[in-house]
Amino acid sequence: MTKKAEGTPRQEDSGEATKPASTILRQEIAVGNEQLDRPTRGLLLSAVSAGLEIGFGPFMVATVIALTTENTLTARLAGAVAYAIGFIIVILGRSELFTEHTSLAILPLLSGKTTLRKVARLWGLVYLGNIIGAFGVATLASHLGLSLGLFGKADVQHMVGPTLDVSATTMFFSALAAGWMMGLVSWLVTAARDTVGQLLIILLVTGSIYMLRLHHSIAGSVEVLISVFVAGTPWSEYLRFLAITTFGNAVGGIVMVGALKYGHISPSIDNPTRERIGN
């Protein structure tokens, strides 16, 4: 996950209120390179861990829905906080999440420091691990939710209704927006100076994804798989959801964050004076 990379510039220690954009870009590229060079086993296990951990969010959301059946602002805010729990665990715990790596891995490629083959390997391993983890935690959450009386079939149907009951076009653009926001999480967490700041960023951005009912391929996989196991949702609905949201998340992270951030900030790396003038 995004973290302060070794060997990156330390303008953040200069006493400035925020890090220069070029510093953030250098750190993102360095972290992306580090992840691209990780051994296959470690990368896959970290991705499986992320898929498992992110499931605590949807697990909590289903429980909150069971406790607050009315669609009030208070209920939505409680759901947003619950949804963010999984992301907080994953991001601060340094596990590998596909929707962050869409933007993170593309930066070294755009800077000429890696190859498309390496990027494809990273995306494939992280995505596979996330889905394996999502399947595992959805199985566990379904069993525990019913056995402990935390939620029932109607609660699960209420949870996934807004996720599945939309057109393919709406789902794609919703997923694009979610991928865009998750790419920004990686960028903003790198920009933050302390853990408290990182925590607030994750809570605000991922909570907003929930409030806006945007589609996240991995967290949403847990939601829909719980619905498959508990409410009898067809597997075809899950596969439709997964295909559309994966594509949308990838486009949002790669184009809206990776390419745009690199495009407008990379010139300042070679021309520090230009960045100071821009600030």
Tab-separated table of C-alpha atoms in Angstrom:
chain	number	residue	atom	x	y	z
A	1	MET	CA	0.000	0.000	0.000
A	2	THR	CA	0.920	3.634	-0.227
A	3	LYS	CA	3.580	4.556	2.266
A	4	LYS	CA	6.586	6.777	2.574
A	5	ALA	CA	9.185	5.265	0.310
A	6	GLU	CA	12.837	5.017	1.188
A	7	GLY	CA	15.148	7.230	-0.795
A	8	THR	CA	12.511	9.774	-1.799
A	9	PRO	CA	13.051	13.512	-1.387
A	10	ARG	CA	12.304	14.978	2.016
A	11	GLN	CA	10.829	18.370	1.227
A	12	GLU	CA	8.037	17.391	3.611
A	13	ASP	CA	10.438	18.072	6.506
A	14	SER	CA	10.997	21.689	5.468
A	15	GLY	CA	8.193	23.017	7.644
A	16	GLU	CA	5.808	23.668	4.761
A	17	ALA	CA	2.117	23.102	5.452
A	18	THR	CA	1.809	20.599	2.606
A	19	LYS	CA	4.187	18.478	0.578
A	20	PRO	CA	5.054	19.747	-2.910
A	21	ALA	CA	3.192	17.879	-5.628
A	22	SER	CA	6.477	16.712	-7.168
A	23	THR	CA	7.458	15.124	-3.846
A	24	ILE	CA	4.202	13.197	-3.708
A	25	LEU	CA	4.661	12.046	-7.306
A	26	ARG	CA	8.221	10.869	-6.613
A	27	GLN	CA	7.055	8.946	-3.563
A	28	GLU	CA	4.167	7.366	-5.456
A	29	ILE	CA	6.519	6.270	-8.245
A	30	ALA	CA	8.990	4.858	-5.732
A	31	VAL	CA	6.293	2.914	-3.893
A	32	GLY	CA	4.859	1.670	-7.188
A	33	ASN	CA	8.297	0.402	-8.242
A	34	GLU	CA	8.717	-1.301	-4.893
A	35	GLN	CA	5.409	-3.151	-5.311
A	36	LEU	CA	6.198	-4.092	-8.904
A	37	ASP	CA	9.401	-5.806	-7.759
A	38	ARG	CA	7.822	-7.768	-4.901
A	39	PRO	CA	7.994	-11.595	-5.056
A	40	THR	CA	4.861	-13.259	-6.382
A	41	ARG	CA	4.055	-15.144	-3.178
A	42	GLY	CA	4.247	-12.100	-0.919
A	43	LEU	CA	2.236	-9.937	-3.292
A	44	LEU	CA	-0.509	-12.537	-3.695
A	45	LEU	CA	-0.777	-13.223	0.042
A	46	SER	CA	-0.963	-9.508	0.786
A	47	ALA	CA	-3.735	-9.158	-1.803
A	48	VAL	CA	-5.666	-12.091	-0.307
A	49	SER	CA	-5.297	-10.415	3.077
A	50	ALA	CA	-6.735	-7.187	1.650
A	51	GLY	CA	-9.707	-9.032	0.166
A	52	LEU	CA	-10.407	-10.633	3.536
A	53	GLU	CA	-9.938	-7.457	5.552
A	54	ILE	CA	-12.049	-5.206	3.368
A	55	GLY	CA	-14.968	-7.541	3.980
A	56	PHE	CA	-15.378	-6.251	7.520
A	57	GLY	CA	-16.901	-3.113	5.992
A	58	PRO	CA	-19.820	-4.806	4.178
A	59	PHE	CA	-20.221	-7.159	7.160
A	60	MET	CA	-20.718	-4.116	9.390
A	61	VAL	CA	-22.960	-2.411	6.822
A	62	ALA	CA	-25.358	-5.377	6.755
A	63	THR	CA	-25.446	-5.338	10.555
A	64	VAL	CA	-26.099	-1.573	10.649
A	65	ILE	CA	-28.926	-1.968	8.118
A	66	ALA	CA	-30.507	-4.634	10.324
A	67	LEU	CA	-30.424	-2.206	13.261
A	68	THR	CA	-31.598	0.862	11.331
A	69	THR	CA	-34.182	-0.173	8.784
A	70	GLU	CA	-35.208	3.392	7.880
A	71	ASN	CA	-33.212	5.163	5.171
A	72	THR	CA	-32.485	8.255	7.263
A	73	LEU	CA	-29.434	10.497	7.196
A	74	THR	CA	-28.297	9.048	10.522
A	75	ALA	CA	-28.567	5.521	9.165
A	76	ARG	CA	-26.652	6.468	6.017
A	77	LEU	CA	-23.869	8.106	8.024
A	78	ALA	CA	-23.627	5.054	10.268
A	79	GLY	CA	-23.406	2.888	7.161
A	80	ALA	CA	-20.695	5.129	5.698
A	81	VAL	CA	-18.548	4.791	8.822
A	82	ALA	CA	-19.129	1.035	8.869
A	83	TYR	CA	-18.212	0.765	5.179
A	84	ALA	CA	-14.958	2.663	5.737
A	85	ILE	CA	-13.793	0.227	8.426
A	86	GLY	CA	-12.570	-2.342	5.911
A	87	PHE	CA	-10.665	0.264	3.906
A	88	ILE	CA	-9.028	1.658	7.037
A	89	ILE	CA	-7.840	-1.827	8.018
A	90	VAL	CA	-6.505	-2.531	4.524
A	91	ILE	CA	-4.801	0.799	3.832
A	92	LEU	CA	-3.245	1.463	7.225
A	93	GLY	CA	-2.386	-2.252	7.493
A	94	ARG	CA	-0.378	-2.029	4.225
A	95	SER	CA	-2.257	-4.753	2.342
A	96	GLU	CA	-2.576	-4.597	-1.441
A	97	LEU	CA	-5.881	-3.410	-2.935
A	98	PHE	CA	-6.557	-3.485	-6.671
A	99	THR	CA	-8.322	-0.127	-6.865
A	100	GLU	CA	-5.333	1.680	-5.372
A	101	HIS	CA	-2.837	-0.108	-7.591
A	102	THR	CA	-4.611	0.895	-10.792
A	103	SER	CA	-3.215	4.403	-10.348
A	104	LEU	CA	-0.143	3.552	-8.266
A	105	ALA	CA	1.325	1.028	-10.713
A	106	ILE	CA	0.712	3.143	-13.799
A	107	LEU	CA	2.968	5.970	-12.561
A	108	PRO	CA	6.266	4.029	-12.884
A	109	LEU	CA	5.140	2.928	-16.353
A	110	LEU	CA	4.423	6.493	-17.454
A	111	SER	CA	7.789	7.614	-16.066
A	112	GLY	CA	9.598	4.898	-18.040
A	113	LYS	CA	10.839	3.076	-14.962
A	114	THR	CA	9.059	-0.239	-15.595
A	115	THR	CA	7.380	-2.316	-18.298
A	116	LEU	CA	3.772	-3.045	-19.185
A	117	ARG	CA	4.425	-6.719	-18.471
A	118	LYS	CA	5.379	-5.955	-14.871
A	119	VAL	CA	2.342	-3.739	-14.404
A	120	ALA	CA	0.032	-6.427	-15.811
A	121	ARG	CA	1.603	-8.994	-13.466
A	122	LEU	CA	1.000	-6.749	-10.465
A	123	TRP	CA	-2.597	-5.994	-11.392
A	124	GLY	CA	-3.344	-9.645	-12.096
A	125	LEU	CA	-1.898	-10.932	-8.815
A	126	VAL	CA	-3.487	-8.227	-6.686
A	127	TYR	CA	-6.874	-8.608	-8.361
A	128	LEU	CA	-6.832	-12.402	-8.058
A	129	GLY	CA	-5.815	-12.232	-4.408
A	130	ASN	CA	-8.492	-9.644	-3.626
A	131	ILE	CA	-11.236	-11.774	-5.179
A	132	ILE	CA	-10.068	-14.899	-3.336
A	133	GLY	CA	-10.108	-12.956	-0.083
A	134	ALA	CA	-13.516	-11.430	-0.842
A	135	PHE	CA	-14.959	-14.891	-1.464
A	136	GLY	CA	-13.530	-16.185	1.800
A	137	VAL	CA	-14.760	-13.331	3.998
A	138	ALA	CA	-18.189	-13.314	2.320
A	139	THR	CA	-18.560	-16.996	3.176
A	140	LEU	CA	-17.593	-16.349	6.793
A	141	ALA	CA	-19.744	-13.206	7.137
A	142	SER	CA	-22.780	-14.992	5.690
A	143	HIS	CA	-22.484	-17.820	8.192
A	144	LEU	CA	-21.785	-15.609	11.205
A	145	GLY	CA	-24.403	-13.029	10.267
A	146	LEU	CA	-27.156	-15.623	10.197
A	147	SER	CA	-25.862	-17.742	13.107
A	148	LEU	CA	-25.420	-14.753	15.428
A	149	GLY	CA	-28.658	-13.099	14.328
A	150	LEU	CA	-26.847	-9.991	13.100
A	151	PHE	CA	-28.857	-9.730	9.884
A	152	GLY	CA	-31.305	-11.679	7.757
A	153	LYS	CA	-32.185	-12.209	4.117
A	154	ALA	CA	-34.241	-9.000	3.897
A	155	ASP	CA	-31.370	-6.926	5.315
A	156	VAL	CA	-28.942	-8.319	2.754
A	157	GLN	CA	-31.382	-7.658	-0.070
A	158	HIS	CA	-31.743	-4.091	1.187
A	159	MET	CA	-27.947	-3.739	1.186
A	160	VAL	CA	-27.347	-4.936	-2.385
A	161	GLY	CA	-30.465	-3.513	-3.999
A	162	PRO	CA	-28.873	-0.143	-4.897
A	163	THR	CA	-25.735	-1.989	-6.036
A	164	LEU	CA	-27.367	-4.334	-8.527
A	165	ASP	CA	-30.576	-2.581	-9.580
A	166	VAL	CA	-28.956	-0.188	-12.046
A	167	SER	CA	-28.168	-0.275	-15.745
A	168	ALA	CA	-24.784	-1.392	-17.044
A	169	THR	CA	-24.005	2.178	-18.142
A	170	THR	CA	-24.806	3.620	-14.728
A	171	MET	CA	-22.800	0.902	-13.025
A	172	PHE	CA	-19.774	1.578	-15.235
A	173	PHE	CA	-19.700	5.335	-14.622
A	174	SER	CA	-20.373	4.808	-10.937
A	175	ALA	CA	-17.413	2.413	-10.816
A	176	LEU	CA	-15.297	4.908	-12.746
A	177	ALA	CA	-16.027	7.534	-10.086
A	178	ALA	CA	-15.214	5.054	-7.309
A	179	GLY	CA	-11.926	4.108	-8.998
A	180	TRP	CA	-11.116	7.800	-9.365
A	181	MET	CA	-11.729	8.382	-5.649
A	182	MET	CA	-9.697	5.333	-4.628
A	183	GLY	CA	-6.795	6.511	-6.755
A	184	LEU	CA	-7.012	9.820	-4.910
A	185	VAL	CA	-6.916	7.969	-1.586
A	186	SER	CA	-3.487	6.613	-2.489
A	187	TRP	CA	-2.326	10.081	-3.502
A	188	LEU	CA	-3.743	11.831	-0.425
A	189	VAL	CA	-2.475	9.233	2.041
A	190	THR	CA	1.019	9.797	0.649
A	191	ALA	CA	0.476	13.549	0.992
A	192	ALA	CA	-0.613	13.246	4.636
A	193	ARG	CA	2.045	13.817	7.293
A	194	ASP	CA	0.720	11.575	10.072
A	195	THR	CA	-1.486	8.558	10.754
A	196	VAL	CA	-4.374	10.655	12.058
A	197	GLY	CA	-4.457	12.596	8.802
A	198	GLN	CA	-4.355	9.364	6.812
A	199	LEU	CA	-7.191	7.923	8.901
A	200	LEU	CA	-9.406	10.942	8.282
A	201	ILE	CA	-8.676	10.881	4.553
A	202	ILE	CA	-9.628	7.207	4.263
A	203	LEU	CA	-12.764	7.703	6.354
A	204	LEU	CA	-13.952	10.730	4.391
A	205	VAL	CA	-13.235	9.389	0.901
A	206	THR	CA	-14.436	5.810	1.338
A	207	GLY	CA	-17.397	6.972	3.429
A	208	SER	CA	-18.303	9.259	0.525
A	209	ILE	CA	-18.173	6.286	-1.838
A	210	TYR	CA	-20.813	4.626	0.336
A	211	MET	CA	-22.952	7.767	0.678
A	212	LEU	CA	-22.951	8.250	-3.104
A	213	ARG	CA	-23.685	4.531	-3.700
A	214	LEU	CA	-20.676	4.216	-5.986
A	215	HIS	CA	-19.525	0.781	-7.142
A	216	HIS	CA	-16.273	-0.672	-5.786
A	217	SER	CA	-15.326	-3.994	-7.364
A	218	ILE	CA	-13.718	-5.574	-4.287
A	219	ALA	CA	-15.828	-4.268	-1.388
A	220	GLY	CA	-18.875	-4.661	-3.615
A	221	SER	CA	-17.870	-8.257	-4.343
A	222	VAL	CA	-18.201	-9.026	-0.657
A	223	GLU	CA	-21.653	-7.407	-0.571
A	224	VAL	CA	-22.927	-9.259	-3.625
A	225	LEU	CA	-21.388	-12.587	-2.582
A	226	ILE	CA	-23.087	-12.313	0.808
A	227	SER	CA	-26.302	-11.803	-1.128
A	228	VAL	CA	-25.537	-14.869	-3.256
A	229	PHE	CA	-25.026	-16.996	-0.148
A	230	VAL	CA	-27.825	-15.548	2.000
A	231	ALA	CA	-30.496	-14.218	-0.350
A	232	GLY	CA	-30.045	-16.472	-3.385
A	233	THR	CA	-28.856	-13.781	-5.789
A	234	PRO	CA	-27.875	-15.510	-9.085
A	235	TRP	CA	-24.183	-15.985	-9.808
A	236	SER	CA	-24.778	-14.366	-13.192
A	237	GLU	CA	-25.632	-11.115	-11.382
A	238	TYR	CA	-22.374	-11.285	-9.480
A	239	LEU	CA	-20.325	-11.936	-12.629
A	240	ARG	CA	-22.064	-9.028	-14.394
A	241	PHE	CA	-21.313	-6.774	-11.442
A	242	LEU	CA	-17.681	-7.890	-11.264
A	243	ALA	CA	-16.952	-7.406	-14.982
A	244	ILE	CA	-18.475	-3.938	-15.224
A	245	THR	CA	-17.128	-2.552	-11.953
A	246	THR	CA	-13.617	-3.888	-12.510
A	247	PHE	CA	-13.431	-2.136	-15.859
A	248	GLY	CA	-14.903	1.075	-14.467
A	249	ASN	CA	-12.615	1.108	-11.408
A	250	ALA	CA	-9.570	0.520	-13.610
A	251	VAL	CA	-10.441	3.355	-15.998
A	252	GLY	CA	-11.079	5.722	-13.092
A	253	GLY	CA	-7.779	4.943	-11.379
A	254	ILE	CA	-5.583	4.784	-14.477
A	255	VAL	CA	-6.936	7.712	-16.468
A	256	MET	CA	-8.515	10.095	-13.962
A	257	VAL	CA	-5.733	9.870	-11.389
A	258	GLY	CA	-2.599	8.179	-12.733
A	259	ALA	CA	-2.424	9.746	-16.189
A	260	LEU	CA	-3.767	13.171	-15.216
A	261	LYS	CA	-1.603	13.569	-12.093
A	262	TYR	CA	1.502	12.447	-13.935
A	263	GLY	CA	0.705	14.620	-16.938
A	264	HIS	CA	0.437	17.885	-15.075
A	265	ILE	CA	3.007	17.305	-12.296
A	266	SER	CA	5.849	15.446	-14.023
A	267	PRO	CA	7.234	18.595	-15.759
A	268	SER	CA	7.904	20.153	-12.341
A	269	ILE	CA	10.170	17.226	-11.374
A	270	ASP	CA	12.643	18.343	-14.002
A	271	ASN	CA	11.926	22.019	-13.391
A	272	PRO	CA	11.595	22.738	-9.630
A	273	THR	CA	11.380	26.501	-10.256
A	274	ARG	CA	8.204	25.970	-12.262
A	275	GLU	CA	6.591	24.167	-9.335
A	276	ARG	CA	7.467	26.930	-6.872
A	277	ILE	CA	5.949	29.491	-9.209
A	278	GLY	CA	2.838	27.303	-9.609
A	279	ASN	CA	2.434	27.067	-5.848
